């Protein structure tokens, strides 16, 4: 299992034990984490899985792809250098303990 922490705008932290190979989006949706919608199911067509990778994890998670850049142009909340589509972050053992922050809104 890989631990992921989702931090809401109000500071509420939700800790999830996810399966290796799962995405940060799917782990959130299947555990009813408010703030990640994942409307397209992970096919990079919606941007409702927008999240901000915590500074401490940015290097391990790596940069977003050009396709993510394109989709994030339609994101509801501010896009920063830490913005990612959480459906595109696959959970590996190296990401055990990952912390992501949730945007204000997804629509
Ligand atoms: S779930 Fe739709 S872009 Fe990530």
PDB file of N, CA and C in Angstrom, residues 37-78:
ATOM      1  N   UNK A  37     -12.743  15.201  -8.627  1.00  0.00           N
ATOM      2  CA  UNK A  37     -13.944  14.677  -9.282  1.00  0.00           C
ATOM      3  C   UNK A  37     -13.598  13.563 -10.275  1.00  0.00           C
ATOM      4  N   UNK A  38     -12.670  13.829 -11.176  1.00  0.00           N
ATOM      5  CA  UNK A  38     -12.275  12.802 -12.137  1.00  0.00           C
ATOM      6  C   UNK A  38     -13.381  12.454 -13.111  1.00  0.00           C
ATOM      7  N   UNK A  39     -14.014  13.467 -13.643  1.00  0.00           N
ATOM      8  CA  UNK A  39     -15.211  13.276 -14.468  1.00  0.00           C
ATOM      9  C   UNK A  39     -14.978  12.376 -15.688  1.00  0.00           C
ATOM     10  N   UNK A  40     -13.822  12.466 -16.305  1.00  0.00           N
ATOM     11  CA  UNK A  40     -13.575  11.672 -17.525  1.00  0.00           C
ATOM     12  C   UNK A  40     -13.000  10.300 -17.226  1.00  0.00           C
ATOM     13  N   UNK A  41     -12.803   9.997 -15.968  1.00  0.00           N
ATOM     14  CA  UNK A  41     -12.314   8.671 -15.611  1.00  0.00           C
ATOM     15  C   UNK A  41     -10.820   8.484 -15.806  1.00  0.00           C
ATOM     16  N   UNK A  42     -10.121   9.547 -16.093  1.00  0.00           N
ATOM     17  CA  UNK A  42      -8.665   9.454 -16.178  1.00  0.00           C
ATOM     18  C   UNK A  42      -8.105   9.500 -17.581  1.00  0.00           C
ATOM     19  N   UNK A  43      -8.935   9.874 -18.545  1.00  0.00           N
ATOM     20  CA  UNK A  43      -8.448   9.898 -19.925  1.00  0.00           C
ATOM     21  C   UNK A  43      -7.985  11.284 -20.368  1.00  0.00           C
ATOM     22  N   UNK A  44      -7.694  12.142 -19.407  1.00  0.00           N
ATOM     23  CA  UNK A  44      -7.146  13.475 -19.668  1.00  0.00           C
ATOM     24  C   UNK A  44      -8.055  14.305 -20.567  1.00  0.00           C
ATOM     25  N   UNK A  45      -9.339  14.300 -20.240  1.00  0.00           N
ATOM     26  CA  UNK A  45     -10.320  15.032 -21.042  1.00  0.00           C
ATOM     27  C   UNK A  45     -11.130  16.033 -20.224  1.00  0.00           C
ATOM     28  N   UNK A  46     -10.824  16.216 -18.920  1.00  0.00           N
ATOM     29  CA  UNK A  46     -11.735  17.049 -18.132  1.00  0.00           C
ATOM     30  C   UNK A  46     -11.075  18.078 -17.208  1.00  0.00           C
ATOM     31  N   UNK A  47      -9.924  17.778 -16.678  1.00  0.00           N
ATOM     32  CA  UNK A  47      -9.229  18.651 -15.703  1.00  0.00           C
ATOM     33  C   UNK A  47      -9.950  18.774 -14.364  1.00  0.00           C
ATOM     34  N   UNK A  48     -10.927  17.908 -14.094  1.00  0.00           N
ATOM     35  CA  UNK A  48     -11.583  17.958 -12.777  1.00  0.00           C
ATOM     36  C   UNK A  48     -10.827  17.112 -11.739  1.00  0.00           C
ATOM     37  N   UNK A  49      -9.629  16.755 -12.079  1.00  0.00           N
ATOM     38  CA  UNK A  49      -8.766  16.034 -11.129  1.00  0.00           C
ATOM     39  C   UNK A  49      -7.548  16.882 -10.782  1.00  0.00           C
ATOM     40  N   UNK A  50      -7.647  18.182 -11.079  1.00  0.00           N
ATOM     41  CA  UNK A  50      -6.543  19.124 -10.818  1.00  0.00           C
ATOM     42  C   UNK A  50      -6.107  19.046  -9.360  1.00  0.00           C
ATOM     43  N   UNK A  51      -4.803  18.979  -9.134  1.00  0.00           N
ATOM     44  CA  UNK A  51      -4.272  19.064  -7.769  1.00  0.00           C
ATOM     45  C   UNK A  51      -2.936  19.790  -7.824  1.00  0.00           C
ATOM     46  N   UNK A  52      -2.439  20.155  -6.645  1.00  0.00           N
ATOM     47  CA  UNK A  52      -1.128  20.796  -6.526  1.00  0.00           C
ATOM     48  C   UNK A  52      -0.221  19.860  -5.739  1.00  0.00           C
ATOM     49  N   UNK A  53       0.867  19.456  -6.355  1.00  0.00           N
ATOM     50  CA  UNK A  53       1.811  18.582  -5.664  1.00  0.00           C
ATOM     51  C   UNK A  53       2.536  19.395  -4.598  1.00  0.00           C
ATOM     52  N   UNK A  54       2.623  18.833  -3.387  1.00  0.00           N
ATOM     53  CA  UNK A  54       3.322  19.515  -2.304  1.00  0.00           C
ATOM     54  C   UNK A  54       4.774  19.786  -2.707  1.00  0.00           C
ATOM     55  N   UNK A  55       5.291  20.927  -2.289  1.00  0.00           N
ATOM     56  CA  UNK A  55       6.664  21.311  -2.642  1.00  0.00           C
ATOM     57  C   UNK A  55       7.671  20.192  -2.365  1.00  0.00           C
ATOM     58  N   UNK A  56       7.506  19.513  -1.239  1.00  0.00           N
ATOM     59  CA  UNK A  56       8.470  18.496  -0.842  1.00  0.00           C
ATOM     60  C   UNK A  56       8.478  17.294  -1.794  1.00  0.00           C
ATOM     61  N   UNK A  57       7.416  17.157  -2.578  1.00  0.00           N
ATOM     62  CA  UNK A  57       7.282  15.987  -3.460  1.00  0.00           C
ATOM     63  C   UNK A  57       7.430  16.330  -4.941  1.00  0.00           C
ATOM     64  N   UNK A  58       7.596  17.570  -5.238  1.00  0.00           N
ATOM     65  CA  UNK A  58       7.588  18.000  -6.647  1.00  0.00           C
ATOM     66  C   UNK A  58       8.637  17.278  -7.486  1.00  0.00           C
ATOM     67  N   UNK A  59       9.824  17.151  -6.944  1.00  0.00           N
ATOM     68  CA  UNK A  59      10.895  16.527  -7.730  1.00  0.00           C
ATOM     69  C   UNK A  59      10.603  15.055  -8.001  1.00  0.00           C
ATOM     70  N   UNK A  60      10.123  14.343  -6.989  1.00  0.00           N
ATOM     71  CA  UNK A  60       9.844  12.909  -7.165  1.00  0.00           C
ATOM     72  C   UNK A  60       8.691  12.671  -8.131  1.00  0.00           C
ATOM     73  N   UNK A  61       7.696  13.520  -8.077  1.00  0.00           N
ATOM     74  CA  UNK A  61       6.534  13.347  -8.957  1.00  0.00           C
ATOM     75  C   UNK A  61       6.903  13.697 -10.401  1.00  0.00           C
ATOM     76  N   UNK A  62       7.743  14.702 -10.542  1.00  0.00           N
ATOM     77  CA  UNK A  62       8.186  15.080 -11.880  1.00  0.00           C
ATOM     78  C   UNK A  62       7.262  16.085 -12.546  1.00  0.00           C
ATOM     79  N   UNK A  63       7.673  16.546 -13.726  1.00  0.00           N
ATOM     80  CA  UNK A  63       6.906  17.592 -14.408  1.00  0.00           C
ATOM     81  C   UNK A  63       5.670  17.043 -15.105  1.00  0.00           C
ATOM     82  N   UNK A  64       4.743  17.933 -15.425  1.00  0.00           N
ATOM     83  CA  UNK A  64       3.555  17.516 -16.157  1.00  0.00           C
ATOM     84  C   UNK A  64       3.877  17.413 -17.653  1.00  0.00           C
ATOM     85  N   UNK A  65       3.062  16.671 -18.344  1.00  0.00           N
ATOM     86  CA  UNK A  65       3.250  16.479 -19.782  1.00  0.00           C
ATOM     87  C   UNK A  65       2.619  17.646 -20.551  1.00  0.00           C
ATOM     88  N   UNK A  66       2.920  17.715 -21.844  1.00  0.00           N
ATOM     89  CA  UNK A  66       2.320  18.750 -22.687  1.00  0.00           C
ATOM     90  C   UNK A  66       0.802  18.597 -22.723  1.00  0.00           C
ATOM     91  N   UNK A  67       0.334  17.360 -22.721  1.00  0.00           N
ATOM     92  CA  UNK A  67      -1.111  17.113 -22.725  1.00  0.00           C
ATOM     93  C   UNK A  67      -1.773  17.644 -21.469  1.00  0.00           C
ATOM     94  N   UNK A  68      -1.105  17.498 -20.348  1.00  0.00           N
ATOM     95  CA  UNK A  68      -1.641  18.052 -19.096  1.00  0.00           C
ATOM     96  C   UNK A  68      -1.683  19.574 -19.167  1.00  0.00           C
ATOM     97  N   UNK A  69      -0.620  20.156 -19.710  1.00  0.00           N
ATOM     98  CA  UNK A  69      -0.596  21.621 -19.877  1.00  0.00           C
ATOM     99  C   UNK A  69      -1.833  22.083 -20.631  1.00  0.00           C
ATOM    100  N   UNK A  70      -2.131  21.392 -21.716  1.00  0.00           N
ATOM    101  CA  UNK A  70      -3.274  21.784 -22.547  1.00  0.00           C
ATOM    102  C   UNK A  70      -4.575  21.691 -21.761  1.00  0.00           C
ATOM    103  N   UNK A  71      -4.771  20.579 -21.055  1.00  0.00           N
ATOM    104  CA  UNK A  71      -6.028  20.400 -20.312  1.00  0.00           C
ATOM    105  C   UNK A  71      -6.148  21.394 -19.167  1.00  0.00           C
ATOM    106  N   UNK A  72      -5.033  21.685 -18.511  1.00  0.00           N
ATOM    107  CA  UNK A  72      -5.083  22.583 -17.356  1.00  0.00           C
ATOM    108  C   UNK A  72      -5.456  24.008 -17.753  1.00  0.00           C
ATOM    109  N   UNK A  73      -5.345  24.322 -19.028  1.00  0.00           N
ATOM    110  CA  UNK A  73      -5.795  25.650 -19.476  1.00  0.00           C
ATOM    111  C   UNK A  73      -7.283  25.844 -19.180  1.00  0.00           C
ATOM    112  N   UNK A  74      -8.019  24.741 -19.080  1.00  0.00           N
ATOM    113  CA  UNK A  74      -9.447  24.826 -18.797  1.00  0.00           C
ATOM    114  C   UNK A  74      -9.788  24.560 -17.340  1.00  0.00           C
ATOM    115  N   UNK A  75      -8.774  24.503 -16.470  1.00  0.00           N
ATOM    116  CA  UNK A  75      -9.036  24.210 -15.057  1.00  0.00           C
ATOM    117  C   UNK A  75      -9.784  25.358 -14.396  1.00  0.00           C
ATOM    118  N   UNK A  76     -10.641  25.023 -13.442  1.00  0.00           N
ATOM    119  CA  UNK A  76     -11.476  26.029 -12.779  1.00  0.00           C
ATOM    120  C   UNK A  76     -10.669  26.905 -11.822  1.00  0.00           C
ATOM    121  N   UNK A  77      -9.669  26.329 -11.183  1.00  0.00           N
ATOM    122  CA  UNK A  77      -8.881  27.082 -10.198  1.00  0.00           C
ATOM    123  C   UNK A  77      -7.523  27.461 -10.776  1.00  0.00           C
ATOM    124  N   UNK A  78      -6.884  28.382 -10.099  1.00  0.00           N
ATOM    125  CA  UNK A  78      -5.581  28.883 -10.558  1.00  0.00           C
ATOM    126  C   UNK A  78      -4.600  27.737 -10.837  1.00  0.00           C
TER     127      UNK A  78
END
